[in-house]
């Protein structure tokens, strides 16, 4: 019989977890999730938890959606796998590529499929290198990203990631991966207000581009909202100017929409909402609502034309365009459309969630509220002594997330912040439940009196 202690023991003995301090986990015991329905998961102890993170920013349509399960089952009966190498592929793969072309910004009509966000960014990097080789500019190899960005875990996508905790343990970034400031005034203790700091970031970015020589810079990868880095929402005007800067210096602009895609900000893509007109766009997570692994790299017509005129494009995974996750994605997109989830996030539940989040603006335990769009946000927490009393060795985010789990809510602790990214089907009553748990947690973190 697999009792919880038995499973925990097996886990400690056999399983290596991603992004986990194993000593802490072995001491505290693994948290095993058994089932899910709607916005809730139930753990091994039978405790019901409101999933304020939609898994890892991905279960957009919520748990237990039979439409997705049925589509996967039918596809597996019909054809569980076939590859898209050489001249073969499958029907769901083609139909999903067509569907994405209708949802993405106008110039993006061509898709290469992968199995994750990391692979989608890695594919983008290879496509970009291939593109410049084919157009006679092989010296354009450098990649720009921003501090606090998160782009994945392969050697190259870790190198793009602007979080020292992710790069330093592996002796990364690789050469040619250049990090410019991210628009997070609060995070770097700048005295400038967010808009002025965004302007400074743009000036600094232009300076770095000049210093590195734009003729050697291939692309700039940008998360429209920097999720894993702490839900950093771009200040007014910043993204548009960054996009323009790339155009001015002939640098490809890549929107990493692994988190922001598929309704999270109240549009199919943040690139649509903010008219970013990217040259490439990468996605994963919400594409299948996390039910099966699937990522995609979309490229502009111009890039696709160049690639298609080249000889063999020697890139792709065994599972690129796997029919089963593609069928799952089609069912997921059908469901999102049928339930009007995106308009709902834009005009109804999103504004409700954001209004509730903003109430913490003047709370003594909150240093900064980050949000404003859709169903994503963060609260940067403070101890009694204020910002000066923060201790990097005992970040408040992890502590708050632990307390919140006791209060029946799952959030993500990021440094001193807690992040929220609930399923897009969340109701107003569930949003109220979420913030009631936050209120109780704040009371425990920073007792009144
Ligand atoms: C913006 C962004 N890009 C890329 C990735 C990597 O995706 P994956 O974990 O599926 O490899 C993530 C994961 O959280 C992400 O948030």
Coordinates of C-alpha atoms and ligand atoms in Angstrom, one line a residue:
X1 CA 0.0 0.0 0.0
X2 CA 1.5 3.4 -1.0
X3 CA 0.8 5.4 2.1
X4 CA 2.1 9.0 2.2
X5 CA 5.2 8.2 4.4
X6 CA 6.0 5.3 2.1
X7 CA 5.8 7.4 -1.0
X8 CA 7.8 10.1 0.7
X9 CA 10.5 7.6 1.5
X10 CA 10.6 6.3 -2.1
X11 CA 10.8 9.8 -3.3
X12 CA 13.8 10.6 -1.1
X13 CA 15.5 7.5 -2.2
X14 CA 14.9 7.6 -5.9
X15 CA 13.7 10.9 -7.3
X16 CA 15.8 14.0 -8.1
X17 CA 13.5 17.1 -8.2
X18 CA 13.9 20.1 -10.5
X19 CA 14.7 23.4 -8.8
X20 CA 14.7 21.9 -5.3
X21 CA 16.9 22.0 -2.3
X22 CA 16.9 18.3 -1.6
X23 CA 18.2 18.6 2.0
X24 CA 15.3 20.9 2.9
X25 CA 12.8 18.6 1.1
X26 CA 14.1 15.4 2.7
X27 CA 13.9 17.1 6.1
X28 CA 10.4 18.6 5.6
X29 CA 8.9 15.7 3.6
X30 CA 7.7 15.8 0.0
X31 CA 4.4 17.4 -0.8
X32 CA 2.6 14.9 -3.0
X33 CA -0.4 16.0 -5.0
X34 CA -3.0 13.4 -5.8
X35 CA -5.8 14.9 -7.8
X36 CA -7.2 18.2 -9.3
X37 CA -10.5 19.7 -10.3
X38 CA -11.2 23.2 -11.5
X39 CA -8.9 25.6 -9.6
X40 CA -8.1 23.1 -6.8
X41 CA -5.7 20.3 -6.1
X42 CA -6.0 17.7 -3.4
X43 CA -2.8 16.4 -1.7
X44 CA -1.9 13.0 -0.2
X45 CA -3.2 14.2 3.2
X46 CA -6.6 14.9 1.7
X47 CA -6.1 18.7 2.0
X48 CA -7.7 20.8 -0.7
X49 CA -5.6 23.7 -1.9
X50 CA -6.6 26.6 -4.2
X51 CA -3.9 26.6 -6.9
X52 CA -3.0 30.3 -7.2
X53 CA -0.2 29.4 -9.6
X54 CA -2.1 27.2 -12.1
X55 CA 0.6 24.5 -11.6
X56 CA 3.6 26.3 -12.9
X57 CA 1.8 29.2 -14.7
X58 CA 0.2 26.7 -17.1
X59 CA -3.1 25.1 -16.2
X60 CA -5.1 27.8 -17.8
X61 CA -8.3 25.9 -18.3
X62 CA -8.1 24.3 -14.8
X63 CA -7.9 20.7 -13.8
X64 CA -10.1 17.8 -14.8
X65 CA -11.2 19.1 -18.2
X66 CA -12.6 16.0 -19.9
X67 CA -12.6 17.7 -23.4
X68 CA -8.7 17.6 -23.3
X69 CA -8.5 14.1 -21.9
X70 CA -11.0 12.8 -24.5
X71 CA -9.1 14.4 -27.4
X72 CA -5.8 12.9 -26.1
X73 CA -7.5 9.5 -25.7
X74 CA -9.0 9.5 -29.2
X75 CA -5.7 10.7 -30.8
X76 CA -3.7 7.9 -29.0
X77 CA -6.2 5.3 -30.2
X78 CA -5.9 6.6 -33.8
X79 CA -2.2 7.3 -33.9
X80 CA -0.2 7.7 -30.7
X81 CA 2.9 8.9 -32.4
X82 CA 4.4 9.8 -35.7
X83 CA 7.2 12.1 -36.5
X84 CA 7.4 15.3 -38.6
X85 CA 10.9 14.7 -39.9
X86 CA 11.6 14.9 -43.7
X87 CA 8.3 15.0 -45.6
X88 CA 6.0 13.3 -43.1
X89 CA 3.7 14.7 -40.3
X90 CA 0.2 14.3 -38.9
X91 CA -3.1 16.0 -39.1
X92 CA -3.3 17.6 -35.6
X93 CA 0.2 19.0 -36.2
X94 CA -0.8 20.7 -39.4
X95 CA -4.1 22.0 -38.0
X96 CA -2.4 23.4 -34.9
X97 CA 0.2 25.3 -36.9
X98 CA -2.7 26.7 -38.9
X99 CA -4.6 27.6 -35.8
X100 CA -1.6 29.4 -34.2
X101 CA -1.1 31.5 -37.4
X102 CA -4.6 32.8 -36.9
X103 CA -4.0 33.8 -33.2
X104 CA -0.4 35.2 -33.4
X105 CA 0.7 38.6 -34.5
X106 CA 0.2 39.1 -38.3
X107 CA 3.7 38.5 -39.6
X108 CA 4.0 35.1 -37.7
X109 CA 2.5 32.4 -39.8
X110 CA 5.0 29.5 -39.5
X111 CA 5.6 27.2 -36.5
X112 CA 8.1 24.6 -35.4
X113 CA 6.9 22.5 -32.5
X114 CA 9.0 21.4 -29.5
X115 CA 8.2 19.9 -26.1
X116 CA 8.9 22.7 -23.7
X117 CA 9.6 26.4 -23.3
X118 CA 13.4 25.8 -23.1
X119 CA 13.3 23.8 -26.3
X120 CA 11.2 26.5 -28.0
X121 CA 13.8 29.2 -27.1
X122 CA 16.7 26.8 -28.0
X123 CA 14.9 26.3 -31.4
X124 CA 14.6 30.0 -31.8
X125 CA 18.3 30.4 -31.2
X126 CA 19.1 27.8 -33.8
X127 CA 16.7 29.3 -36.3
X128 CA 18.2 32.7 -35.8
X129 CA 21.8 31.4 -36.4
X130 CA 20.6 29.5 -39.4
X131 CA 18.9 32.6 -40.8
X132 CA 21.9 34.8 -40.5
X133 CA 24.1 32.1 -42.1
X134 CA 21.7 31.8 -45.0
X135 CA 21.6 35.6 -45.4
X136 CA 25.4 36.0 -45.4
X137 CA 25.8 37.6 -41.9
X138 CA 27.2 34.7 -39.8
X139 CA 29.0 37.3 -37.5
X140 CA 25.6 38.2 -36.0
X141 CA 25.7 35.7 -33.1
X142 CA 25.4 37.6 -29.8
X143 CA 22.2 37.4 -27.9
X144 CA 20.7 40.1 -25.6
X145 CA 18.4 39.5 -22.7
X146 CA 17.6 41.4 -19.5
X147 CA 18.4 41.0 -15.9
X148 CA 15.6 39.1 -14.0
X149 CA 14.6 37.3 -17.2
X150 CA 13.9 33.5 -17.3
X151 CA 14.2 31.7 -20.6
X152 CA 14.8 28.0 -19.7
X153 CA 17.4 25.5 -18.5
X154 CA 19.4 24.3 -21.5
X155 CA 23.0 25.6 -21.6
X156 CA 22.0 28.4 -24.0
X157 CA 18.6 29.3 -22.4
X158 CA 20.2 29.3 -19.0
X159 CA 22.8 31.6 -20.5
X160 CA 20.0 33.9 -21.6
X161 CA 18.4 33.8 -18.1
X162 CA 19.2 36.9 -16.1
X163 CA 19.1 35.3 -12.6
X164 CA 22.5 34.7 -11.0
X165 CA 21.1 31.8 -8.9
X166 CA 20.4 30.0 -12.2
X167 CA 23.6 30.8 -14.0
X168 CA 26.4 30.9 -11.4
X169 CA 26.2 27.2 -10.2
X170 CA 26.9 26.1 -13.8
X171 CA 29.6 28.6 -14.7
X172 CA 27.3 30.3 -17.2
X173 CA 26.4 32.4 -19.1
X174 CA 28.3 31.2 -22.2
X175 CA 30.2 33.8 -24.2
X176 CA 28.1 36.0 -26.3
X177 CA 25.1 36.1 -24.0
X178 CA 24.8 39.6 -22.9
X179 CA 22.5 40.8 -20.1
X180 CA 21.2 44.4 -20.0
X181 CA 19.2 45.9 -17.1
X182 CA 15.6 44.8 -16.6
X183 CA 12.9 47.4 -15.8
X184 CA 12.6 46.6 -12.1
X185 CA 13.4 49.7 -10.1
X186 CA 12.2 48.3 -6.8
X187 CA 14.4 45.2 -7.3
X188 CA 17.6 47.1 -7.6
X189 CA 16.7 49.8 -5.0
X190 CA 16.7 52.5 -7.6
X191 CA 15.5 56.0 -6.5
X192 CA 13.9 56.5 -9.9
X193 CA 10.2 55.9 -10.4
X194 CA 9.4 52.9 -12.6
X195 CA 8.9 55.0 -15.8
X196 CA 12.1 57.0 -15.3
X197 CA 13.9 53.8 -14.5
X198 CA 12.5 52.1 -17.7
X199 CA 13.9 55.1 -19.6
X200 CA 17.3 54.6 -18.0
X201 CA 17.2 50.9 -18.9
X202 CA 16.6 51.8 -22.5
X203 CA 19.5 54.3 -22.6
X204 CA 21.7 51.7 -20.9
X205 CA 20.6 49.1 -23.4
X206 CA 21.4 51.4 -26.4
X207 CA 24.8 52.1 -24.8
X208 CA 25.5 48.3 -24.5
X209 CA 24.4 47.6 -28.0
X210 CA 26.8 50.3 -29.3
X211 CA 29.6 49.0 -27.2
X212 CA 29.1 45.4 -28.3
X213 CA 28.7 46.5 -32.0
X214 CA 25.2 45.9 -33.4
X215 CA 26.6 44.2 -36.4
X216 CA 27.5 41.3 -34.1
X217 CA 24.2 41.1 -32.3
X218 CA 21.6 38.6 -33.5
X219 CA 18.6 38.9 -31.4
X220 CA 17.0 40.3 -28.2
X221 CA 14.8 37.8 -26.2
X222 CA 12.1 39.5 -24.2
X223 CA 9.4 38.2 -21.8
X224 CA 6.7 40.8 -22.1
X225 CA 6.1 40.3 -18.3
X226 CA 9.1 38.8 -16.6
X227 CA 7.4 36.0 -14.7
X228 CA 9.8 33.7 -12.9
X229 CA 12.1 36.8 -12.2
X230 CA 9.3 38.2 -10.0
X231 CA 6.4 39.2 -12.2
X232 CA 8.1 42.4 -13.5
X233 CA 5.5 44.4 -15.4
X234 CA 7.1 46.8 -17.9
X235 CA 6.6 50.5 -17.2
X236 CA 4.5 52.6 -19.5
X237 CA 6.2 53.0 -22.9
X238 CA 9.2 50.8 -22.2
X239 CA 8.4 47.8 -24.3
X240 CA 7.4 49.7 -27.4
X241 CA 10.7 51.7 -27.2
X242 CA 12.7 48.5 -26.7
X243 CA 11.0 47.0 -29.7
X244 CA 11.9 50.1 -31.7
X245 CA 15.5 50.1 -30.5
X246 CA 15.8 46.6 -31.9
X247 CA 14.4 47.7 -35.3
X248 CA 16.8 50.6 -35.3
X249 CA 19.8 48.4 -34.7
X250 CA 18.7 45.6 -37.0
X251 CA 18.4 43.1 -34.1
X252 CA 15.7 40.4 -34.2
X253 CA 13.0 40.9 -31.5
X254 CA 11.9 37.6 -29.9
X255 CA 8.9 37.6 -27.6
X256 CA 9.2 34.8 -25.1
X257 CA 5.5 34.3 -24.3
X258 CA 5.8 31.0 -22.5
X259 CA 4.0 32.6 -19.5
X260 CA 2.2 35.5 -21.2
X261 CA 0.6 33.5 -24.0
X262 CA -2.8 31.9 -24.1
X263 CA -4.9 34.4 -22.1
X264 CA -2.7 35.1 -19.1
X265 CA -2.8 38.9 -19.8
X266 CA -6.2 39.0 -21.4
X267 CA -5.2 38.4 -25.0
X268 CA -4.0 35.3 -26.9
X269 CA -0.5 36.9 -26.7
X270 CA 0.9 40.0 -24.9
X271 CA 2.5 40.8 -28.3
X272 CA -1.0 41.4 -29.6
X273 CA -2.1 43.4 -26.6
X274 CA 1.0 45.7 -26.8
X275 CA 1.5 45.6 -30.6
X276 CA 5.1 44.3 -30.3
X277 CA 5.3 42.9 -33.8
X278 CA 8.0 40.3 -32.9
X279 CA 10.1 38.6 -35.5
X280 CA 9.8 35.3 -33.5
X281 CA 7.5 34.2 -30.7
X282 CA 8.1 31.3 -28.4
X283 CA 5.4 29.5 -26.3
X284 CA 4.6 26.4 -24.2
X285 CA 2.7 26.0 -20.9
X286 CA -0.8 27.4 -21.7
X287 CA -0.7 26.0 -25.2
X288 CA -2.0 22.7 -23.8
X289 CA -2.9 24.1 -20.3
X290 CA 0.0 21.9 -19.1
X291 CA -2.0 18.7 -19.8
X292 CA 0.8 17.4 -22.1
X293 CA 4.3 18.8 -22.8
X294 CA 4.3 21.0 -25.9
X295 CA 6.1 24.2 -27.0
X296 CA 6.3 26.1 -30.2
X297 CA 8.5 28.6 -32.0
X298 CA 6.8 30.9 -34.5
X299 CA 8.7 32.8 -37.0
X300 CA 8.0 35.7 -39.4
X301 CA 7.2 35.1 -43.0
X302 CA 10.5 36.6 -44.0
X303 CA 12.5 34.2 -41.8
X304 CA 10.4 31.2 -42.9
X305 CA 11.1 32.1 -46.5
X306 CA 14.8 32.2 -46.0
X307 CA 14.8 28.9 -44.1
X308 CA 12.7 27.2 -46.7
X309 CA 15.0 28.3 -49.4
X310 CA 18.1 26.8 -47.6
X311 CA 19.2 23.2 -47.8
X312 CA 18.3 20.8 -45.1
X313 CA 17.4 22.6 -41.8
X314 CA 19.2 20.2 -39.5
X315 CA 17.2 20.8 -36.3
X316 CA 14.2 19.2 -34.7
X317 CA 13.4 16.7 -31.9
X318 CA 11.9 13.2 -32.0
X319 CA 8.8 14.8 -30.5
X320 CA 8.6 17.9 -32.7
X321 CA 5.0 18.0 -33.7
X322 CA 4.0 14.9 -31.7
X323 CA 0.3 14.4 -32.7
X324 CA -1.0 13.7 -29.2
X325 CA 0.0 17.0 -27.5
X326 CA -1.0 18.8 -30.7
X327 CA -4.5 17.2 -30.4
X328 CA -4.5 18.2 -26.8
X329 CA -3.6 21.8 -27.7
X330 CA -6.4 22.0 -30.3
X331 CA -8.9 20.8 -27.7
X332 CA -7.5 23.3 -25.2
X333 CA -7.8 26.2 -27.7
X334 CA -11.4 25.1 -28.6
X335 CA -12.3 25.1 -25.0
X336 CA -10.7 28.5 -24.3
X337 CA -12.7 29.9 -27.3
X338 CA -16.0 28.2 -26.4
X339 CA -15.8 29.5 -22.8
X340 CA -14.7 33.0 -23.9
X341 CA -11.9 32.7 -21.4
X342 CA -9.8 35.5 -22.9
X343 CA -12.5 38.2 -23.1
X344 CA -13.4 37.1 -19.5
X345 CA -9.8 37.7 -18.3
X346 CA -9.6 41.0 -20.2
X347 CA -12.8 42.6 -19.0
X348 CA -14.2 40.7 -16.1
X349 CA -12.2 38.4 -13.8
X350 CA -8.9 40.0 -14.6
X351 CA -9.9 43.5 -13.5
X352 CA -11.6 42.1 -10.4
X353 CA -8.4 40.2 -9.5
X354 CA -6.2 43.3 -10.2
X355 CA -8.4 45.5 -8.1
X356 CA -8.1 43.1 -5.2
X357 CA -4.4 42.9 -5.6
X358 CA -4.0 46.7 -5.7
X359 CA -5.6 46.9 -2.2
X360 CA -2.3 45.9 -0.7
X361 CA -0.6 49.0 -2.0
X362 CA -0.4 50.6 1.4
X363 CA -0.1 47.5 3.5
X364 CA 2.8 47.8 5.9
X365 CA 4.0 44.2 5.0
X366 CA 4.0 45.0 1.2
X367 CA 6.8 47.0 -0.4
X368 CA 5.5 46.8 -4.0
X369 CA 2.4 45.5 -5.8
X370 CA 3.1 44.3 -9.3
X371 CA 0.3 43.6 -11.8
X372 CA -2.2 45.5 -13.9
X373 CA -2.9 43.0 -16.6
X374 CA -5.1 39.8 -16.6
X375 CA -4.5 37.1 -14.1
X376 CA -0.9 37.6 -13.1
X377 CA 0.6 39.6 -10.3
X378 CA 2.9 39.7 -7.3
X379 CA 3.3 41.2 -3.9
X380 CA 6.8 42.1 -2.7
X381 CA 6.8 41.6 1.1
X382 CA 8.5 43.5 3.9
X383 CA 9.5 42.6 7.4
X384 CA 8.7 44.9 10.4
X385 CA 11.9 46.9 9.9
X386 CA 11.0 47.6 6.2
X387 CA 13.2 47.1 3.2
X388 CA 16.5 47.6 5.1
X389 CA 15.6 44.6 7.3
X390 CA 15.2 42.1 4.5
X391 CA 17.6 39.1 4.8
X392 CA 18.6 37.5 1.4
X393 CA 19.4 34.3 3.3
X394 CA 15.9 34.0 4.6
X395 CA 13.7 35.3 1.8
X396 CA 10.1 36.2 2.7
X397 CA 8.7 34.7 -0.4
X398 CA 9.4 31.1 0.6
X399 CA 8.2 31.8 4.1
X400 CA 5.0 33.3 2.9
X401 CA 4.4 30.5 0.4
X402 CA 4.8 28.0 3.3
X403 CA 2.3 29.9 5.5
X404 CA -0.1 30.2 2.5
X405 CA -0.1 26.5 1.9
X406 CA -1.2 26.1 5.6
X407 CA -3.9 28.6 4.7
X408 CA -5.0 26.5 1.8
X409 CA -3.5 28.4 -1.1
X410 CA -0.6 27.6 -3.4
X411 CA 1.5 30.6 -4.6
X412 CA 5.1 30.9 -5.8
X413 CA 7.8 32.5 -3.5
X414 CA 10.3 34.5 -5.6
X415 CA 13.0 36.1 -3.4
X416 CA 10.8 38.3 -1.1
X417 CA 7.8 38.2 -3.3
X418 CA 4.8 35.9 -3.8
X419 CA 3.5 35.5 -7.3
X420 CA 0.0 34.7 -8.4
X421 CA -1.1 33.2 -11.7
X422 CA -4.4 31.3 -11.1
X423 CA -6.3 29.3 -13.7
X424 CA -8.2 31.5 -16.1
X425 CA -11.5 29.9 -15.1
X426 CA -11.2 31.2 -11.5
X427 CA -14.4 32.7 -10.2
X428 CA -14.9 35.9 -8.2
X429 CA -15.7 33.8 -5.1
X430 CA -12.4 31.9 -5.6
X431 CA -10.5 35.2 -6.1
X432 CA -12.0 36.3 -2.8
X433 CA -10.9 33.0 -1.2
X434 CA -7.4 33.6 -2.6
X435 CA -7.0 37.0 -1.1
X436 CA -8.6 36.1 2.2
X437 CA -5.8 33.5 2.6
X438 CA -3.3 36.3 1.7
X439 CA -4.8 38.5 4.4
X440 CA -4.5 35.7 7.0
X441 CA -0.9 35.0 5.9
X442 CA 0.1 38.7 6.2
X443 CA -1.4 38.8 9.7
X444 CA 0.8 35.9 10.7
X445 CA 3.9 37.3 8.8
X446 CA 3.6 40.8 10.3
X447 CA 1.2 40.6 13.3
X448 CA -0.7 44.0 13.9
X449 CA 0.2 45.3 17.4
Ligands
LIG1 C1 9.3 32.9 -19.9 C2 9.7 31.5 -19.9 N1 10.5 31.0 -20.9 C3 10.9 29.7 -20.9 C4 10.6 28.9 -19.9 C5 11.1 27.5 -19.9 O1 10.0 26.6 -20.1 P1 10.1 25.1 -19.7 O2 10.2 25.0 -18.2 O3 8.9 24.5 -20.3 O4 11.4 24.5 -20.4 C6 9.8 29.3 -18.8 C7 9.4 28.4 -17.7 O5 8.9 28.8 -16.7 C8 9.4 30.7 -18.8 O6 8.6 31.2 -17.8

